[in-house]
Amino acid sequence: MDTNYLSAHWHQIKGSVREQFGKLTDDDLLEIGGKVELLVGKLQERYDLSLAEAEAAVTGLKIDAEGMKLETNI
């Protein structure tokens, strides 16, 4: 996934991110605010992932044609 897309379209896809990564809280999503580095950090914290695993989860996100359905390998 293009991480620039995630940052630019955060408000449209944050609900889908929340569904995909259920351990993230609404407060987490508000704090992340589309910043990829913060998303990676929160995934490390909530899922006990290494940096490489969290980065792979973010870059491995697949967004469907409508930009709303997310899939990842986590």
PDB file of C-alpha atoms in Angstrom:
ATOM      1  CA  MET A   1       0.000   0.000   0.000  1.00  0.00           C
ATOM      2  CA  ASP A   2       1.138   3.501  -0.737  1.00  0.00           C
ATOM      3  CA  THR A   3       1.565   5.012   2.702  1.00  0.00           C
ATOM      4  CA  ASN A   4       0.949   8.461   1.215  1.00  0.00           C
ATOM      5  CA  TYR A   5      -2.564   7.269   0.338  1.00  0.00           C
ATOM      6  CA  LEU A   6      -3.157   6.281   3.940  1.00  0.00           C
ATOM      7  CA  SER A   7      -2.059   9.684   5.170  1.00  0.00           C
ATOM      8  CA  ALA A   8      -4.037  11.613   2.570  1.00  0.00           C
ATOM      9  CA  HIS A   9      -7.256   9.614   3.003  1.00  0.00           C
ATOM     10  CA  TRP A  10      -7.122   8.921   6.732  1.00  0.00           C
ATOM     11  CA  HIS A  11     -10.568  10.312   7.470  1.00  0.00           C
ATOM     12  CA  GLN A  12     -12.132   8.064   4.831  1.00  0.00           C
ATOM     13  CA  ILE A  13     -10.373   4.843   5.820  1.00  0.00           C
ATOM     14  CA  LYS A  14      -9.780   5.086   9.568  1.00  0.00           C
ATOM     15  CA  GLY A  15     -12.982   3.132  10.292  1.00  0.00           C
ATOM     16  CA  SER A  16     -11.753   0.346   8.045  1.00  0.00           C
ATOM     17  CA  VAL A  17      -8.367   0.443   9.761  1.00  0.00           C
ATOM     18  CA  ARG A  18     -10.187   0.110  13.101  1.00  0.00           C
ATOM     19  CA  GLU A  19     -12.073  -2.933  11.800  1.00  0.00           C
ATOM     20  CA  GLN A  20      -8.892  -4.543  10.489  1.00  0.00           C
ATOM     21  CA  PHE A  21      -6.887  -3.834  13.623  1.00  0.00           C
ATOM     22  CA  GLY A  22      -9.500  -4.365  16.315  1.00  0.00           C
ATOM     23  CA  LYS A  23      -7.108  -3.776  19.184  1.00  0.00           C
ATOM     24  CA  LEU A  24      -6.730  -0.130  18.205  1.00  0.00           C
ATOM     25  CA  THR A  25      -8.990   2.155  20.183  1.00  0.00           C
ATOM     26  CA  ASP A  26     -10.834   5.215  18.934  1.00  0.00           C
ATOM     27  CA  ASP A  27      -8.358   7.297  20.921  1.00  0.00           C
ATOM     28  CA  ASP A  28      -5.497   5.513  19.133  1.00  0.00           C
ATOM     29  CA  LEU A  29      -7.010   6.395  15.760  1.00  0.00           C
ATOM     30  CA  LEU A  30      -7.461  10.001  16.795  1.00  0.00           C
ATOM     31  CA  GLU A  31      -3.834  10.157  17.950  1.00  0.00           C
ATOM     32  CA  ILE A  32      -2.542   8.459  14.786  1.00  0.00           C
ATOM     33  CA  GLY A  33      -4.297  10.997  12.580  1.00  0.00           C
ATOM     34  CA  GLY A  34      -2.999   9.413   9.374  1.00  0.00           C
ATOM     35  CA  LYS A  35       0.647   9.402  10.430  1.00  0.00           C
ATOM     36  CA  VAL A  36       2.107   6.110   9.284  1.00  0.00           C
ATOM     37  CA  GLU A  37       4.865   6.136  11.910  1.00  0.00           C
ATOM     38  CA  LEU A  38       2.293   6.428  14.690  1.00  0.00           C
ATOM     39  CA  LEU A  39       0.190   3.633  13.201  1.00  0.00           C
ATOM     40  CA  VAL A  40       3.247   1.383  13.108  1.00  0.00           C
ATOM     41  CA  GLY A  41       4.045   2.249  16.720  1.00  0.00           C
ATOM     42  CA  LYS A  42       0.495   1.557  17.894  1.00  0.00           C
ATOM     43  CA  LEU A  43       0.481  -1.792  16.086  1.00  0.00           C
ATOM     44  CA  GLN A  44       3.742  -2.695  17.823  1.00  0.00           C
ATOM     45  CA  GLU A  45       2.240  -1.751  21.157  1.00  0.00           C
ATOM     46  CA  ARG A  46      -1.190  -3.349  20.785  1.00  0.00           C
ATOM     47  CA  TYR A  47      -0.177  -6.516  18.917  1.00  0.00           C
ATOM     48  CA  ASP A  48       3.296  -6.999  20.441  1.00  0.00           C
ATOM     49  CA  LEU A  49       4.938  -6.894  17.016  1.00  0.00           C
ATOM     50  CA  SER A  50       8.496  -6.147  16.048  1.00  0.00           C
ATOM     51  CA  LEU A  51       9.142  -2.994  14.048  1.00  0.00           C
ATOM     52  CA  ALA A  52       9.542  -5.039  10.861  1.00  0.00           C
ATOM     53  CA  GLU A  53       6.281  -6.932  11.477  1.00  0.00           C
ATOM     54  CA  ALA A  54       4.318  -3.738  12.152  1.00  0.00           C
ATOM     55  CA  GLU A  55       5.754  -2.027   9.080  1.00  0.00           C
ATOM     56  CA  ALA A  56       4.895  -5.081   6.978  1.00  0.00           C
ATOM     57  CA  ALA A  57       1.322  -5.011   8.311  1.00  0.00           C
ATOM     58  CA  VAL A  58       0.938  -1.388   7.235  1.00  0.00           C
ATOM     59  CA  THR A  59       2.647  -1.674   3.861  1.00  0.00           C
ATOM     60  CA  GLY A  60       0.782  -4.932   3.243  1.00  0.00           C
ATOM     61  CA  LEU A  61      -2.624  -3.283   3.533  1.00  0.00           C
ATOM     62  CA  LYS A  62      -4.710  -3.791   0.438  1.00  0.00           C
ATOM     63  CA  ILE A  63      -7.401  -1.261  -0.342  1.00  0.00           C
ATOM     64  CA  ASP A  64     -10.189  -2.274  -2.690  1.00  0.00           C
ATOM     65  CA  ALA A  65     -11.325  -0.182  -5.647  1.00  0.00           C
ATOM     66  CA  GLU A  66     -13.644   1.861  -3.465  1.00  0.00           C
ATOM     67  CA  GLY A  67     -10.838   2.525  -0.991  1.00  0.00           C
ATOM     68  CA  MET A  68     -12.784   1.274   1.992  1.00  0.00           C
ATOM     69  CA  LYS A  69     -12.074  -2.415   2.511  1.00  0.00           C
ATOM     70  CA  LEU A  70      -8.685  -3.193   4.025  1.00  0.00           C
ATOM     71  CA  GLU A  71      -6.884  -6.491   4.249  1.00  0.00           C
ATOM     72  CA  THR A  72      -3.516  -7.237   5.751  1.00  0.00           C
ATOM     73  CA  ASN A  73      -1.403 -10.169   6.817  1.00  0.00           C
ATOM     74  CA  ILE A  74      -1.745  -9.577  10.577  1.00  0.00           C
TER      75      ILE A  74
END
